[in-house]
GROMACS .gro file of C-alpha atoms in nm:
model
  180
    1ILE     CA    1   0.016   0.009  -0.030
    2ARG     CA    2   0.119   0.336  -0.070
    3VAL     CA    3  -0.003   0.586   0.143
    4MET     CA    4   0.032   0.977   0.063
    5SER     CA    5  -0.116   1.256   0.279
    6MET     CA    6  -0.384   1.461   0.115
    7SER     CA    7  -0.541   1.740   0.300
    8ASN     CA    8  -0.563   1.541   0.629
    9ASP     CA    9  -0.712   1.265   0.421
   10PHE     CA   10  -0.541   0.938   0.363
   11TYR     CA   11  -0.484   0.809  -0.030
   12LEU     CA   12  -0.472   0.415  -0.062
   13ARG     CA   13  -0.378   0.209  -0.339
   14PRO     CA   14  -0.459  -0.153  -0.256
   15ARG     CA   15  -0.301  -0.413  -0.514
   16SER     CA   16  -0.559  -0.657  -0.463
   17LEU     CA   17  -0.932  -0.677  -0.413
   18GLU     CA   18  -0.912  -0.862  -0.111
   19GLU     CA   19  -0.653  -0.599   0.041
   20ALA     CA   20  -0.953  -0.312  -0.121
   21LEU     CA   21  -1.212  -0.463   0.076
   22GLY     CA   22  -1.005  -0.507   0.407
   23LEU     CA   23  -0.972  -0.172   0.408
   24LEU     CA   24  -1.328  -0.044   0.295
   25ALA     CA   25  -1.451  -0.267   0.596
   26ASP     CA   26  -1.248  -0.101   0.841
   27GLY     CA   27  -1.490   0.156   0.817
   28GLU     CA   28  -1.447   0.544   0.779
   29SER     CA   29  -1.325   0.500   0.387
   30GLU     CA   30  -1.471   0.535   0.023
   31ILE     CA   31  -1.376   0.402  -0.299
   32LEU     CA   32  -1.203   0.637  -0.539
   33GLY     CA   33  -1.293   0.532  -0.901
   34GLY     CA   34  -1.243   0.812  -1.147
   35GLY     CA   35  -1.345   1.061  -0.861
   36THR     CA   36  -1.612   1.270  -1.025
   37TYR     CA   37  -1.828   1.267  -0.737
   38LEU     CA   38  -1.558   1.443  -0.534
   39ILE     CA   39  -1.550   1.762  -0.768
   40GLY     CA   40  -1.718   2.023  -0.590
   41ARG     CA   41  -1.790   1.845  -0.270
   42ARG     CA   42  -1.710   1.963   0.088
   43ALA     CA   43  -1.953   1.860   0.316
   44ARG     CA   44  -1.894   1.496   0.368
   45ARG     CA   45  -1.535   1.384   0.345
   46ALA     CA   46  -1.375   1.019   0.436
   47ALA     CA   47  -1.113   0.963   0.661
   48ARG     CA   48  -0.947   0.778   0.362
   49LEU     CA   49  -0.980   0.740   0.007
   50ILE     CA   50  -0.928   0.395  -0.156
   51ASP     CA   51  -0.805   0.413  -0.513
   52LEU     CA   52  -0.885   0.116  -0.721
   53GLU     CA   53  -0.619   0.181  -1.032
   54ARG     CA   54  -0.376  -0.092  -0.939
   55LEU     CA   55  -0.660  -0.370  -0.959
   56GLY     CA   56  -0.697  -0.432  -1.330
   57LEU     CA   57  -1.042  -0.353  -1.334
   58ASP     CA   58  -1.014  -0.150  -1.674
   59TYR     CA   59  -1.129  -0.332  -2.001
   60ILE     CA   60  -1.380  -0.404  -2.243
   61ALA     CA   61  -1.375  -0.757  -2.357
   62GLU     CA   62  -1.598  -1.022  -2.578
   63ASP     CA   63  -1.631  -1.359  -2.530
   64GLU     CA   64  -1.902  -1.611  -2.604
   65ASP     CA   65  -2.124  -1.512  -2.321
   66GLY     CA   66  -2.138  -1.118  -2.463
   67ILE     CA   67  -1.947  -0.813  -2.372
   68LYS     CA   68  -1.811  -0.752  -2.037
   69PHE     CA   69  -1.642  -0.392  -1.868
   70GLY     CA   70  -1.428  -0.369  -1.562
   71ALA     CA   71  -1.557  -0.135  -1.321
   72MET     CA   72  -1.272   0.081  -1.362
   73THR     CA   73  -1.358   0.115  -1.749
   74ARG     CA   74  -1.360   0.520  -1.827
   75LEU     CA   75  -1.665   0.615  -2.024
   76GLN     CA   76  -1.447   0.750  -2.274
   77ASP     CA   77  -1.301   0.394  -2.314
   78LEU     CA   78  -1.654   0.310  -2.435
   79VAL     CA   79  -1.665   0.586  -2.682
   80GLU     CA   80  -1.371   0.473  -2.837
   81ASN     CA   81  -1.404   0.124  -2.835
   82GLU     CA   82  -1.500  -0.043  -3.171
   83LEU     CA   83  -1.716  -0.336  -3.037
   84LEU     CA   84  -1.947  -0.102  -2.927
   85ARG     CA   85  -2.015   0.037  -3.258
   86HIS     CA   86  -2.239  -0.301  -3.340
   87LEU     CA   87  -2.600  -0.243  -3.378
   88SER     CA   88  -2.705  -0.392  -3.073
   89LEU     CA   89  -2.456  -0.225  -2.824
   90ARG     CA   90  -2.443   0.102  -2.998
   91MET     CA   91  -2.681   0.245  -2.728
   92VAL     CA   92  -2.410   0.195  -2.473
   93PHE     CA   93  -2.181   0.424  -2.686
   94GLU     CA   94  -2.444   0.688  -2.739
   95ALA     CA   95  -2.550   0.678  -2.349
   96ALA     CA   96  -2.175   0.718  -2.237
   97LEU     CA   97  -2.172   1.060  -2.463
   98ALA     CA   98  -2.470   1.144  -2.348
   99THR     CA   99  -2.400   1.072  -1.971
  100ARG     CA  100  -2.098   1.294  -1.976
  101PRO     CA  101  -2.066   1.527  -2.260
  102SER     CA  102  -1.751   1.651  -2.193
  103TRP     CA  103  -1.427   1.457  -2.316
  104MET     CA  104  -1.270   1.557  -1.970
  105LEU     CA  105  -1.534   1.433  -1.743
  106ARG     CA  106  -1.569   1.109  -1.969
  107ASN     CA  107  -1.171   1.032  -1.939
  108MET     CA  108  -1.259   1.069  -1.569
  109SER     CA  109  -1.588   0.858  -1.480
  110THR     CA  110  -1.597   0.495  -1.478
  111VAL     CA  111  -1.842   0.240  -1.555
  112GLY     CA  112  -1.890   0.119  -1.208
  113GLY     CA  113  -1.916   0.461  -1.049
  114GLU     CA  114  -2.204   0.520  -1.252
  115ILE     CA  115  -2.361   0.217  -1.122
  116VAL     CA  116  -2.230   0.280  -0.755
  117GLN     CA  117  -2.363   0.656  -0.726
  118ARG     CA  118  -2.708   0.582  -0.912
  119SER     CA  119  -2.705   0.937  -1.018
  120ARG     CA  120  -3.060   0.992  -1.202
  121HIS     CA  121  -2.840   1.178  -1.463
  122SER     CA  122  -2.688   0.880  -1.599
  123ALA     CA  123  -2.792   0.767  -1.949
  124LEU     CA  124  -2.512   0.497  -1.915
  125VAL     CA  125  -2.724   0.333  -1.619
  126VAL     CA  126  -3.051   0.351  -1.845
  127ALA     CA  127  -2.913   0.200  -2.159
  128LEU     CA  128  -2.771  -0.092  -1.898
  129LEU     CA  129  -3.096  -0.156  -1.765
  130ALA     CA  130  -3.240  -0.174  -2.116
  131LEU     CA  131  -3.009  -0.455  -2.191
  132ASP     CA  132  -3.060  -0.625  -1.899
  133ALA     CA  133  -2.679  -0.621  -1.788
  134GLU     CA  134  -2.531  -0.773  -1.495
  135VAL     CA  135  -2.335  -0.660  -1.216
  136THR     CA  136  -2.044  -0.858  -1.059
  137PHE     CA  137  -1.942  -0.738  -0.722
  138ALA     CA  138  -1.688  -0.845  -0.427
  139THR     CA  139  -1.773  -0.834  -0.074
  140THR     CA  140  -1.587  -0.958   0.230
  141SER     CA  141  -1.835  -1.279   0.193
  142GLY     CA  142  -1.746  -1.360  -0.144
  143VAL     CA  143  -1.830  -1.274  -0.529
  144ARG     CA  144  -2.150  -1.209  -0.634
  145ARG     CA  145  -2.326  -1.126  -0.945
  146LEU     CA  146  -2.727  -0.997  -1.013
  147SER     CA  147  -2.890  -0.795  -1.253
  148LEU     CA  148  -2.861  -0.439  -1.253
  149SER     CA  149  -3.191  -0.398  -1.097
  150ASP     CA  150  -3.149  -0.648  -0.833
  151PHE     CA  151  -2.830  -0.480  -0.758
  152ASP     CA  152  -2.969  -0.153  -0.745
  153ARG     CA  153  -3.177  -0.288  -0.457
  154GLU     CA  154  -2.903  -0.461  -0.269
  155LEU     CA  155  -2.754  -0.114  -0.286
  156ALA     CA  156  -3.007   0.043  -0.110
  157ALA     CA  157  -3.037  -0.226   0.138
  158ASP     CA  158  -2.670  -0.119   0.245
  159ALA     CA  159  -2.524  -0.501   0.209
  160GLY     CA  160  -2.215  -0.368   0.392
  161PRO     CA  161  -1.885  -0.309   0.198
  162MET     CA  162  -1.871  -0.420  -0.164
  163ILE     CA  163  -1.646  -0.355  -0.459
  164VAL     CA  164  -1.825  -0.332  -0.816
  165THR     CA  165  -1.580  -0.538  -1.048
  166GLU     CA  166  -1.747  -0.591  -1.405
  167VAL     CA  167  -2.054  -0.535  -1.573
  168SER     CA  168  -2.159  -0.787  -1.834
  169ILE     CA  169  -2.424  -0.772  -2.083
  170ARG     CA  170  -2.535  -1.099  -2.288
  171ALA     CA  171  -2.477  -1.167  -2.641
  172ARG     CA  172  -2.747  -1.075  -2.886
  173LYS     CA  173  -2.886  -1.207  -3.186
  174GLU     CA  174  -2.719  -1.109  -3.516
  175ASN     CA  175  -3.061  -0.886  -3.609
  176ALA     CA  176  -3.051  -0.721  -3.280
  177ARG     CA  177  -3.095  -0.374  -3.262
  178GLY     CA  178  -3.080  -0.088  -2.995
  179ALA     CA  179  -3.125   0.312  -3.019
  180PHE     CA  180  -3.042   0.553  -2.763
   0.00000   0.00000   0.00000
């Protein structure tokens, strides 16, 4: 772990998911993905920020089951990725553009952050719900996978320390179409 002082807060960069969950379970901590939710926020501050940058959660991958995004994948990566230009997934590309109109904010905002922050302004979350996306997340009890709508209820129930690791969308038929 690398610790740096930041305005009387601590900034932690764990090297594993288990380490990050342990730090989060200690309390008085917040996950730092892209950090856009911190912009302009002054009232509530965590004693420690846990940066997930080193956990390898920034990817877009396709396999026979569909497409997967790591939670630390930036919205700008969704905009630039050729896989998302396919007709049935184009709405993810368009929703990422609509969610953060500024290149700078899209380059900071993460897929996981959009899901966890539950912003009513996130077009990406709406598109992922329409595509029946599933969320994989880790807790101190293990790894779970839920539909995005069920995950939202889980968050509302405050299931304790959790870290979103991946979002997946099942493969669509060749003639499937989507629009945003």
